[in-house]
Short mmCIF file of C-alpha atoms in Angstrom, two decimals:
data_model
loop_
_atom_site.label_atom_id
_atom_site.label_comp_id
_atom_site.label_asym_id
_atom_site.label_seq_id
_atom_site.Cartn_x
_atom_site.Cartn_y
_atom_site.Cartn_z
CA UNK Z 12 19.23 -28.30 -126.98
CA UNK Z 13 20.11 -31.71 -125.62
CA UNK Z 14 23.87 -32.26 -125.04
CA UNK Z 15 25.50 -35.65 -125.36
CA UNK Z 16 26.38 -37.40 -122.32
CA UNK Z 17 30.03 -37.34 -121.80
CA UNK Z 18 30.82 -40.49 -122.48
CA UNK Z 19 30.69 -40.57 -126.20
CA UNK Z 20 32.84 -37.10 -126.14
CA UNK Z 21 35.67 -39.01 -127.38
CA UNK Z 22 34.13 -40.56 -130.55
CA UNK Z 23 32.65 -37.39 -131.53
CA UNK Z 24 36.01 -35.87 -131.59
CA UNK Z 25 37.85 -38.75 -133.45
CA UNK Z 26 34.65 -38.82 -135.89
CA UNK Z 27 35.61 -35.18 -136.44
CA UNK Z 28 39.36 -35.46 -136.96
CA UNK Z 29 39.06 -38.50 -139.24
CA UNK Z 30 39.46 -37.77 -143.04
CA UNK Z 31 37.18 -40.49 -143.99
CA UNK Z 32 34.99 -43.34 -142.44
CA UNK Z 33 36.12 -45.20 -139.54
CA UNK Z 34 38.34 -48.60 -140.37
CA UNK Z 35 36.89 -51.94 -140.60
CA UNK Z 36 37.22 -54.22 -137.83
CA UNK Z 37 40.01 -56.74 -138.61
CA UNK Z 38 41.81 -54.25 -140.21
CA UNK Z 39 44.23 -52.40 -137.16
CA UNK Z 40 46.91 -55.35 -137.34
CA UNK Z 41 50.34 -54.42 -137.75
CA UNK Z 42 50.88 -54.84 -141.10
CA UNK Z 43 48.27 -52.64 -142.09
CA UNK Z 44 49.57 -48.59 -142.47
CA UNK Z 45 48.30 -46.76 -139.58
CA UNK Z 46 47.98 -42.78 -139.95
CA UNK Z 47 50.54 -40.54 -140.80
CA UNK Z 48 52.70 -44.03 -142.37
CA UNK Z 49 53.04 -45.11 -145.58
CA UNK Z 50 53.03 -48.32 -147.26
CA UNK Z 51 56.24 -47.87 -149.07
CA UNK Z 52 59.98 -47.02 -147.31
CA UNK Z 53 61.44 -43.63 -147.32
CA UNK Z 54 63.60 -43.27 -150.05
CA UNK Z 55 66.85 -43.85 -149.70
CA UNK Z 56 69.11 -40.96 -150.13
CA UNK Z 57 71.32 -40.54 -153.02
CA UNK Z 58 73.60 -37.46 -154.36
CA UNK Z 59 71.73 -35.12 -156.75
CA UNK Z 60 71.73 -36.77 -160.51
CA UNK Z 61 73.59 -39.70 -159.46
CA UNK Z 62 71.91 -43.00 -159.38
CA UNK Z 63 71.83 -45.59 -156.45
CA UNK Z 64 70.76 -48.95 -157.96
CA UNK Z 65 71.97 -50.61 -154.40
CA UNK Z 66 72.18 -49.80 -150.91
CA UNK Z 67 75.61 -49.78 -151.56
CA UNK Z 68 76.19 -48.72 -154.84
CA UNK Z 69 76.65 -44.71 -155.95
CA UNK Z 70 77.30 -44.47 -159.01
CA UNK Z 71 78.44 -40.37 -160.12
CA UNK Z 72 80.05 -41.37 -163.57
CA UNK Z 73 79.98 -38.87 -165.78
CA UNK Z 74 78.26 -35.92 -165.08
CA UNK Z 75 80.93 -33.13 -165.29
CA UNK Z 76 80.80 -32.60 -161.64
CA UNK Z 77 83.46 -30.33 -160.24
CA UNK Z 78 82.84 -30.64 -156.74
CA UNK Z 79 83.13 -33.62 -154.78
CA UNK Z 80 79.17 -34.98 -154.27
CA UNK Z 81 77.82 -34.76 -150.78
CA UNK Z 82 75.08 -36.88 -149.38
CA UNK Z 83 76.55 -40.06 -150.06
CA UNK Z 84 75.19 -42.51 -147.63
CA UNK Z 85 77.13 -43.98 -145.15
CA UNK Z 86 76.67 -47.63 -146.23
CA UNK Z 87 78.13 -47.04 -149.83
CA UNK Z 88 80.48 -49.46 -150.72
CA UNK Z 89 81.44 -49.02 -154.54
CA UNK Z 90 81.49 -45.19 -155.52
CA UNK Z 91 82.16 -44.53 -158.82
CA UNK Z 92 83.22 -40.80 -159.69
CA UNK Z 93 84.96 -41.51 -163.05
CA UNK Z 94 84.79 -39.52 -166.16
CA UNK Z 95 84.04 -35.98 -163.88
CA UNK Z 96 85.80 -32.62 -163.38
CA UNK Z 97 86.67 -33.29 -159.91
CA UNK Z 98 90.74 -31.36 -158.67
CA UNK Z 99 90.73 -32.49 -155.14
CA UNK Z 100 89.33 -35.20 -153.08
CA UNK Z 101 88.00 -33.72 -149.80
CA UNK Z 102 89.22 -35.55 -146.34
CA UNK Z 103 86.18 -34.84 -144.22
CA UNK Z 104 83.80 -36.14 -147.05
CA UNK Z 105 85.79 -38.83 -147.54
CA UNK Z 106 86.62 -40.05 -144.13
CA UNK Z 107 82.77 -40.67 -143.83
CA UNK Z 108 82.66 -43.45 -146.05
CA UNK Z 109 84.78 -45.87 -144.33
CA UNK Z 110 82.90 -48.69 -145.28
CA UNK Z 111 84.27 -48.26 -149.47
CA UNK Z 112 85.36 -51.35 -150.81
CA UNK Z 113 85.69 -49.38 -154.52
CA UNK Z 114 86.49 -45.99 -155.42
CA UNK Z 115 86.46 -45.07 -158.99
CA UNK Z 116 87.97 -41.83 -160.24
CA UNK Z 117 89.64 -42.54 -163.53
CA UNK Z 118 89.63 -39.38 -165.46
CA UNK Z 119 89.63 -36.81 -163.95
CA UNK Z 120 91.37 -33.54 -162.92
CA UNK Z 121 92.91 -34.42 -160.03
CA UNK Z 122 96.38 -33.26 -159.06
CA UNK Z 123 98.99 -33.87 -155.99
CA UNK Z 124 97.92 -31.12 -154.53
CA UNK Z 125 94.21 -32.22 -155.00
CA UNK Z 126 95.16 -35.19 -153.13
CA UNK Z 127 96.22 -34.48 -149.56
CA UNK Z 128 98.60 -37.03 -147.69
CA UNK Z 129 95.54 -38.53 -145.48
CA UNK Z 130 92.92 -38.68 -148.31
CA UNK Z 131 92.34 -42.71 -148.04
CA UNK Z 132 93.42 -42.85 -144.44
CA UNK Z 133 89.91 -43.83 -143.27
CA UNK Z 134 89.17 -45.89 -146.40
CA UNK Z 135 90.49 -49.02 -144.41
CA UNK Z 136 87.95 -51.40 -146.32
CA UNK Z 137 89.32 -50.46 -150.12
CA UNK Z 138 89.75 -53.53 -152.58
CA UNK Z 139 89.66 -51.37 -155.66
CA UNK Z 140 91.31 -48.16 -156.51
CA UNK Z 141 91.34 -46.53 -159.90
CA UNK Z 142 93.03 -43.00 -159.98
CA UNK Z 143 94.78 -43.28 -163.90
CA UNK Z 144 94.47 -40.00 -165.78
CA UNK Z 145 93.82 -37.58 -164.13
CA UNK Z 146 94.95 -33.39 -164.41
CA UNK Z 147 96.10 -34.49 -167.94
CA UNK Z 148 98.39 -37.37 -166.29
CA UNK Z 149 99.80 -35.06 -163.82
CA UNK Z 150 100.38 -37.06 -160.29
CA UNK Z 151 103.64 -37.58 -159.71
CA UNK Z 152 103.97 -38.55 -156.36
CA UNK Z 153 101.91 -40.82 -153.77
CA UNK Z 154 102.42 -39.26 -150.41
CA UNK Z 155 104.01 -41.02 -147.60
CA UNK Z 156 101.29 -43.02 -145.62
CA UNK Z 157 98.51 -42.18 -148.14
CA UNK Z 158 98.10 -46.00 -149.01
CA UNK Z 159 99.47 -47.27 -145.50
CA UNK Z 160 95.88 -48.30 -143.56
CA UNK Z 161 94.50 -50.36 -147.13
CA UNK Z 162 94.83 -53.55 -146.07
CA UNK Z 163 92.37 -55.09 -147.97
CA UNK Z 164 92.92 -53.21 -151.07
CA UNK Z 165 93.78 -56.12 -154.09
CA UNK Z 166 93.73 -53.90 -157.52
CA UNK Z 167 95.63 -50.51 -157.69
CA UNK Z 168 95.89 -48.35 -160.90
CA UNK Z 169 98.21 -45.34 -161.39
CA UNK Z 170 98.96 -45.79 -165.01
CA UNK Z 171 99.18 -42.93 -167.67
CA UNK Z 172 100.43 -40.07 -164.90
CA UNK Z 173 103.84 -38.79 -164.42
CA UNK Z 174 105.36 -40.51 -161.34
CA UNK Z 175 108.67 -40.99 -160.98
CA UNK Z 176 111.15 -42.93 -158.70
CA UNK Z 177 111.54 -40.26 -156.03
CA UNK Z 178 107.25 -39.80 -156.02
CA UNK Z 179 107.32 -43.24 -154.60
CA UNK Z 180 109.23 -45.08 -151.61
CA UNK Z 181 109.76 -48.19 -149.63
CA UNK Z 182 106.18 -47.73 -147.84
CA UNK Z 183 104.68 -47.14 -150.42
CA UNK Z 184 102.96 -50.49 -151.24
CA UNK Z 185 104.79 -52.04 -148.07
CA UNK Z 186 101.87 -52.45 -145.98
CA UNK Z 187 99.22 -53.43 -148.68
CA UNK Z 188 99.19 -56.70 -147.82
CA UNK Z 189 96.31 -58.05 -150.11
CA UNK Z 190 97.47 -56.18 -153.09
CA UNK Z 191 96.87 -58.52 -156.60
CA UNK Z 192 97.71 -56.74 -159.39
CA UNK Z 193 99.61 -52.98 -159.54
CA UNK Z 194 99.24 -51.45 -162.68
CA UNK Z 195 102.34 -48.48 -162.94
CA UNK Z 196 102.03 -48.52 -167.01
CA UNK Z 197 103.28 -45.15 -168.66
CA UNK Z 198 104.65 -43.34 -166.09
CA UNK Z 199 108.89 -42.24 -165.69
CA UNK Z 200 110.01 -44.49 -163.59
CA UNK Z 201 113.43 -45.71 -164.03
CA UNK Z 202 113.87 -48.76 -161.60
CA UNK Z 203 111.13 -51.15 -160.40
CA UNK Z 204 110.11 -49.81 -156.80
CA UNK Z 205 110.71 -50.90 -153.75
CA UNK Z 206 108.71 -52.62 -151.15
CA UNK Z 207 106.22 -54.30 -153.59
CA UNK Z 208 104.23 -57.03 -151.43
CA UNK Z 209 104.26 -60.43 -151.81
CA UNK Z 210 100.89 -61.03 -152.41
CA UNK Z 211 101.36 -59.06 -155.85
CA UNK Z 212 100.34 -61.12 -158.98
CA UNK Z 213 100.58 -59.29 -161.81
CA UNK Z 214 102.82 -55.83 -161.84
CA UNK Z 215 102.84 -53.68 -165.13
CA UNK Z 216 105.67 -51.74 -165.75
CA UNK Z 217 105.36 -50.99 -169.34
CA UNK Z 218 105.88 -47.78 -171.10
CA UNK Z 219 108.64 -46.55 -168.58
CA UNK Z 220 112.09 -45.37 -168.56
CA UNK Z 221 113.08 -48.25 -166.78
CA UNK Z 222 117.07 -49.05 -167.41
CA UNK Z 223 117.93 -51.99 -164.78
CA UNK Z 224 116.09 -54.42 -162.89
CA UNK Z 225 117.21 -55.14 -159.46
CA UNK Z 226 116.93 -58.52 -157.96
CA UNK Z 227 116.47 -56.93 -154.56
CA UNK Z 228 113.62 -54.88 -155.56
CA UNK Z 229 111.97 -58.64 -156.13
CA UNK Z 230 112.57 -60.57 -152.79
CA UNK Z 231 109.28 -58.92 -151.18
CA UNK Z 232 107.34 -59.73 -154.57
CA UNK Z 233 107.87 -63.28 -154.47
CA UNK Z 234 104.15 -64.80 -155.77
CA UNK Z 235 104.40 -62.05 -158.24
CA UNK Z 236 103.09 -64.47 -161.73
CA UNK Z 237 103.20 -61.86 -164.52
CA UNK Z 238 105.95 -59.25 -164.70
CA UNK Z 239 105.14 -56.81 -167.90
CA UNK Z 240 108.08 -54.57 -168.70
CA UNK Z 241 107.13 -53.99 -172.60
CA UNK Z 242 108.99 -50.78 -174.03
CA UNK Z 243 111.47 -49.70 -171.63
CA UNK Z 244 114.70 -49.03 -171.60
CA UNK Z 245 116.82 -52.58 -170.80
CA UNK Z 246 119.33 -52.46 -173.94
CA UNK Z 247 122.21 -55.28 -173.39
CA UNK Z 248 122.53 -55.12 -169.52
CA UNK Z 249 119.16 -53.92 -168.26
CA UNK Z 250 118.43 -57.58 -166.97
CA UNK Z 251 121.37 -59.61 -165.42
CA UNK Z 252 121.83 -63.11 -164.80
CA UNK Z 253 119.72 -63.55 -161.83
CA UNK Z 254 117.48 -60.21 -161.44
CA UNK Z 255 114.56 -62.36 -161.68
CA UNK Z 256 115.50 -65.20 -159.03
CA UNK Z 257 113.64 -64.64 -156.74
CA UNK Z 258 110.47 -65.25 -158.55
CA UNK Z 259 110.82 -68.44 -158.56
CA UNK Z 260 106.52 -68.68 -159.84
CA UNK Z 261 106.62 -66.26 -162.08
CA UNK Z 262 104.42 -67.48 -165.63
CA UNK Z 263 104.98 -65.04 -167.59
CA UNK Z 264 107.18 -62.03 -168.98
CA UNK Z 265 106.87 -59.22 -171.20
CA UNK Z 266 110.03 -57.69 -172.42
CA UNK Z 267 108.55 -56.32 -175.61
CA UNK Z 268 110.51 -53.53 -177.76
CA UNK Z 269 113.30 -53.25 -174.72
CA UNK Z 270 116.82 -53.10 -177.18
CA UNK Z 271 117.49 -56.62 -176.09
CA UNK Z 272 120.08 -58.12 -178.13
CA UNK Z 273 120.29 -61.54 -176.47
CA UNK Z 274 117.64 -63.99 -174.23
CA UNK Z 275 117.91 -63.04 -170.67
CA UNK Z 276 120.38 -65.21 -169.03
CA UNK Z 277 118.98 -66.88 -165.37
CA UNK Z 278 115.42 -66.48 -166.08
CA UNK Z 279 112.93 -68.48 -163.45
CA UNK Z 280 112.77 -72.24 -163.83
CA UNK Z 281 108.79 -73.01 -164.01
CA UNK Z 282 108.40 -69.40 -166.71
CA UNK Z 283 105.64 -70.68 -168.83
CA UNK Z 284 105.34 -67.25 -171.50
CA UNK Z 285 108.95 -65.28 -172.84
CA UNK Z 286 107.54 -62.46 -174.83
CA UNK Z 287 110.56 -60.51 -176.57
CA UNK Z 288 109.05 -59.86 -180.14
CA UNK Z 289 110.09 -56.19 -181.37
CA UNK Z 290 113.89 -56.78 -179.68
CA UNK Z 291 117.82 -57.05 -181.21
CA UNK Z 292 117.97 -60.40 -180.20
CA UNK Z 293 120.60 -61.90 -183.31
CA UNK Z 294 121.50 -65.42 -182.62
CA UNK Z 295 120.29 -68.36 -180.44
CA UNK Z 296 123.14 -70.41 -178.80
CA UNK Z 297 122.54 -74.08 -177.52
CA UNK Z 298 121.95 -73.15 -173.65
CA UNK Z 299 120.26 -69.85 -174.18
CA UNK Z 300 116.89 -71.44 -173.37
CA UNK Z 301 118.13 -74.18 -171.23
CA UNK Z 302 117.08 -72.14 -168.07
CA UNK Z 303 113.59 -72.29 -168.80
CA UNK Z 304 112.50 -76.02 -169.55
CA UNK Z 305 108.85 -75.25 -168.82
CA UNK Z 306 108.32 -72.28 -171.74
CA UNK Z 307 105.44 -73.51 -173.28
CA UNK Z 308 105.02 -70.47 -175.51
CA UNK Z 309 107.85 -68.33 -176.73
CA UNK Z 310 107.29 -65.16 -179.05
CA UNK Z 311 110.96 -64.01 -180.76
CA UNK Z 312 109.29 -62.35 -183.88
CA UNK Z 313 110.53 -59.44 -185.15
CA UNK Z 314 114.49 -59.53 -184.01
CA UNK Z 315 117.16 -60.47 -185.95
CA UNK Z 316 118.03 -63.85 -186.10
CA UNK Z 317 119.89 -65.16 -188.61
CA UNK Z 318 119.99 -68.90 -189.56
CA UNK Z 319 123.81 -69.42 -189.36
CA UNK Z 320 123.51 -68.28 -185.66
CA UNK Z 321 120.51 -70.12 -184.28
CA UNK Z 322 122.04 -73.33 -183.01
CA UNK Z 323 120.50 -76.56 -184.07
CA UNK Z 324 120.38 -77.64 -180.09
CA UNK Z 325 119.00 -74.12 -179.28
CA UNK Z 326 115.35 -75.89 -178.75
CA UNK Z 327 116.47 -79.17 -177.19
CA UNK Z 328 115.07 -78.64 -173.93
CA UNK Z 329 111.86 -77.06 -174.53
CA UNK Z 330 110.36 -80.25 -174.50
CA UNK Z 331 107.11 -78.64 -173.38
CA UNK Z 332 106.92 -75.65 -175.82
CA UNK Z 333 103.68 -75.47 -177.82
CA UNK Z 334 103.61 -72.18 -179.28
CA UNK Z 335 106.91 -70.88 -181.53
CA UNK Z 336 106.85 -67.29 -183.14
CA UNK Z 337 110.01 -66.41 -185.45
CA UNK Z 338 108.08 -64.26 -187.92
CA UNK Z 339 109.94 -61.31 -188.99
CA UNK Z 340 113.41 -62.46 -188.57
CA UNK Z 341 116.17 -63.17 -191.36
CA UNK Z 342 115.81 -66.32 -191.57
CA UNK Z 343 116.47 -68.60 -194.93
CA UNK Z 344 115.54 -72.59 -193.56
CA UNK Z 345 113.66 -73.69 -190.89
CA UNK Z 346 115.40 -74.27 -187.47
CA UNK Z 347 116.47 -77.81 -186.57
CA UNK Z 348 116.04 -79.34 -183.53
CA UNK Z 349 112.38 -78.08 -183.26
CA UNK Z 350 110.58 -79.21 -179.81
CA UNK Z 351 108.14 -82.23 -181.02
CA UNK Z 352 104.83 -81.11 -179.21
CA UNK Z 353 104.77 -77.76 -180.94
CA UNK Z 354 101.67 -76.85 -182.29
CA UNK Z 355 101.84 -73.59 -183.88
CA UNK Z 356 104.88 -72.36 -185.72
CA UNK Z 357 104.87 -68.84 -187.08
CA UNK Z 358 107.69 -68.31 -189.59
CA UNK Z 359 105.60 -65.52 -191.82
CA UNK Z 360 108.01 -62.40 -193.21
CA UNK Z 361 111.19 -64.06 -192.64
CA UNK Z 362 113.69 -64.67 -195.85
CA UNK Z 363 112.55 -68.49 -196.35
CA UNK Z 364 114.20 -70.02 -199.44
CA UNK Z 365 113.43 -73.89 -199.13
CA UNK Z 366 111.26 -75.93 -196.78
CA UNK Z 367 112.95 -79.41 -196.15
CA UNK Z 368 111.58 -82.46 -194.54
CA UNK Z 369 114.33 -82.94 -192.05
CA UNK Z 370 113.28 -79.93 -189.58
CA UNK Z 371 109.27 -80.71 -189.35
CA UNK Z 372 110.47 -84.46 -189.20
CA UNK Z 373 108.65 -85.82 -186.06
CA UNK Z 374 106.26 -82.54 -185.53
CA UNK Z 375 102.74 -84.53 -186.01
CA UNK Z 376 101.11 -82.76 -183.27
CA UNK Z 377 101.78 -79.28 -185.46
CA UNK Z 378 98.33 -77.56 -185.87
CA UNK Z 379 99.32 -74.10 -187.24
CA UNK Z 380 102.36 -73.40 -189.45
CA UNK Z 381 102.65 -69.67 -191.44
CA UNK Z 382 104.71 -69.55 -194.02
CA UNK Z 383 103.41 -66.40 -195.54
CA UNK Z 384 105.37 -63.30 -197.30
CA UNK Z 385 108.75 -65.63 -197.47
CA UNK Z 386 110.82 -66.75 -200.99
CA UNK Z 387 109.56 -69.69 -201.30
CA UNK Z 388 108.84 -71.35 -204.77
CA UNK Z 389 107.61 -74.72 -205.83
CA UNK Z 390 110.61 -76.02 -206.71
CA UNK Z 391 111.83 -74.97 -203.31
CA UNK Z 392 109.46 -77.86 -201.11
CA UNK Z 393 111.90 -80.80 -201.25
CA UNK Z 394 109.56 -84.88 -201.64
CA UNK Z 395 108.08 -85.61 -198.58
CA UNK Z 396 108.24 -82.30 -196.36
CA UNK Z 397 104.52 -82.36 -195.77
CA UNK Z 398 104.36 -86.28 -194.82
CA UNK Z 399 104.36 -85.81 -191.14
CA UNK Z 400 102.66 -83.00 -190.75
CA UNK Z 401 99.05 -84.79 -190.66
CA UNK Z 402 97.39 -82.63 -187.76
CA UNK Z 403 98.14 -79.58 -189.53
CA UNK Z 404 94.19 -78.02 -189.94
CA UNK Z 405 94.35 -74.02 -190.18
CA UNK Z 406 94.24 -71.86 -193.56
CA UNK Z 407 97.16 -70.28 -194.35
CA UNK Z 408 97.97 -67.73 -196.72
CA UNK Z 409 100.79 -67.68 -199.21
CA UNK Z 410 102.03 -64.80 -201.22
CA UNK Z 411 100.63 -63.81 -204.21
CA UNK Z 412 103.56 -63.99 -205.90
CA UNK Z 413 103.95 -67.98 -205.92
CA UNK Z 414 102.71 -69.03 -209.60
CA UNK Z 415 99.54 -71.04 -209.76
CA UNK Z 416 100.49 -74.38 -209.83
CA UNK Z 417 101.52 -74.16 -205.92
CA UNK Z 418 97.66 -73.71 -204.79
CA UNK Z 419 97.68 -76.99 -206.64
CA UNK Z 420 100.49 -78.62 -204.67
CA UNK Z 421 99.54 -82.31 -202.88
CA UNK Z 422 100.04 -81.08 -199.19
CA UNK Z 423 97.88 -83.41 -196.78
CA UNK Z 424 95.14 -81.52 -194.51
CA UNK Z 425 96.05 -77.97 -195.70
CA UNK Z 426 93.86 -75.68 -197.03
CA UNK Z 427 96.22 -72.67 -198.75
CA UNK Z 428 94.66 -69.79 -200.48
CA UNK Z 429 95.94 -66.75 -201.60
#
């Protein structure tokens, strides 16, 4: 038999290991997948049952896991683990993923002792940290340095856990030098901590034990714009005559259900919001508010004013106030001396026994006035109470009590129902 010359050896073999015919000419450019290769990438790896929708993205939420999920890929930058069965947060898996910019592990079942003093020490990158409920709000510390290399980290949440004022220090927060808003809600702290930074906007302190506020726990908090203390422990003396100096920006304050029984003396110049509904708060004297000319909304409902002891100058300088709430009081007349530009007034549940004209004199930018659950009868609206009040334009309700004839009444742009 005649053998091939050796020369087309070659071809023979590579006709032989081919699976099918040979390729077209024009077809060996790069873009075209050569053997062994694939036309589509290799997929990216993700932990088992969690999905990746990004490169950077793992998102774990969830799924009952118990142990901390390995083969999370390097480049993950948002990691959510919330909703899990997860006690302890290991370093070495951890310390991987240095490129995290958010790490989400609300609810869970994680404990101090799940939570070991270097756990974020690599984590220089984190913007976002949610750690709130967790071991049945157990974590009652934050070990020293655990927070000390997040730079970058702007949102931190701790609420609903047990910490108290020895579980945190001065270096605690100290060195989180982007840090926006600290959320410390429902915890057992008794004083606002120390070393708070000054980017810090917004710092919620509600739902604590907190007695006294220190004005020296402030000075590194100094851009700090909302300060929410709601239903702690302040009574008469909780809040002295300049605690709150130095933050001289602060908008806003929350000093709901706190045992107040007087406005805080001293409070910051340019305050925009006083919240203090739910207080003991039982008379208004003429410089009381003369701290705060800027308040352009101020919520007093539900304390226990009196009309004899709410000065008629006790509004004088709240020449920008817009937004008045004295529902819920013990009120019998409206207050006099009522800021001009006010455009809702909410007097609802108070002990209202005649409207006069004299006190809404002048208020023609007034949009929003409740008068609901109060004494008042027809015979009780002196001539010419409703003549200035020509922007009013929200339904109001009245009690059902009123007789008939007062849905009836001539009141100029008011709709009032039952």
């Amino acid at each position: 038999m005649a053998t091939l010359p050796p020369p087309q050896w070659p071809s023979l073999l590579l006709l032989l290991l081919l699976p099918g015919p040979l390729p077209l000419s024009g077809m060996d450019d790069a873009a075209f997948p050569h053997l062994g290769e694939s036309s589509r990438p290799p997929p990216r790896a993700c932990p088992l049952r969690c999905s990746c929708p990004r490169a950077d993205t793992v998102d774990c939420d969830g799924l009952d896991l118990r142990v901390f999920p390995d083969n999370i890929t390097r480049a993950a930058q948002h990691l959510s683990l919330q909703n899990n069965q997860l006690q302890e947060l290991p370093y070495n898996e951890l310390s991987r993923l240095s490129g995290l910019r958010t790490l989400n592990l609300h609810n869970n079942l994680i404990s101090s002792e799940g939570l070991p003093d270097e756990a974020f020490e690599s984590l220089t990158q984190l913007q976002h940290i949610y750690v709130a409920q967790n071991k049945n709000n157990l974590i009652s510390k934050v070990p020293r340095g655990a927070l000390s290399r997040q730079t970058q980290l702007r949102e931190l949440y701790l609420q609903h856990n047990q910490l108290t004022d020895s579980g945190l220090d001065a270096t605690t927060f100290s060195k989180l030098h982007s840090l926006e808003y600290l959320d410390l809600s429902n915890n057992q702290l008794t004083t606002v901590p120390a070393g708070l930074p000054r980017t810090l906007a917004i710092l919620h302190l509600g739902r604590n034990r907190i007695r006294q506020v220190e004005a020296a726990r402030l000075h590194g908090a100094r851009g700090l714009r909302y300060l929410l203390l709601q239903h702690n422990q302040l009574g008469s003396s909780g809040l002295p005559a300049g605690a709150l100096r130095p933050l001289r920006g602060l908008h806003t304050l929350h000093l709901y259900g706190n045992g107040l029984d007087h406005v805080p003396p001293a409070l910051p110049r340019r305050l925009r919001a006083l919240v203090l509904p739910h207080n003991r708060v039982a008379a208004l004297g003429p410089r009381d508010l003369t701290a705060t000319p800027g308040l352009a909304e101020l919520n007093l409902a539900y304390n226990r004013l009196a009309s004899a002891r709410v000065h008629r100058r006790a509004f004088r300088r709240l020449r920008a106030l817009r937004s008045l709430d004295l529902a819920g009081n013990q009120l019998t007349r409206l207050p006099m001396g009522l800021p001009t530009g006010l455009r809702t007034l909410r007097l609802q549940r108070n002990q209202l026994r005649m409207l006069e004209p004299e006190p809404l004199a002048c208020l023609d930018q007034l949009r929003d006035l409740n008068l609901a659950h109060n004494r008042l009868r027809v015979g009780d609206i002196g001539p010419g109470t409703w003549h200035e009040l020509q922007a009013l334009q929200v339904r109001h309700t009245v009690p059902r009590a009123l007789p008939s004839p007062f849905l009836r009444y001539r009141v100029p742009n008011i709709l009032i129902r039952e």
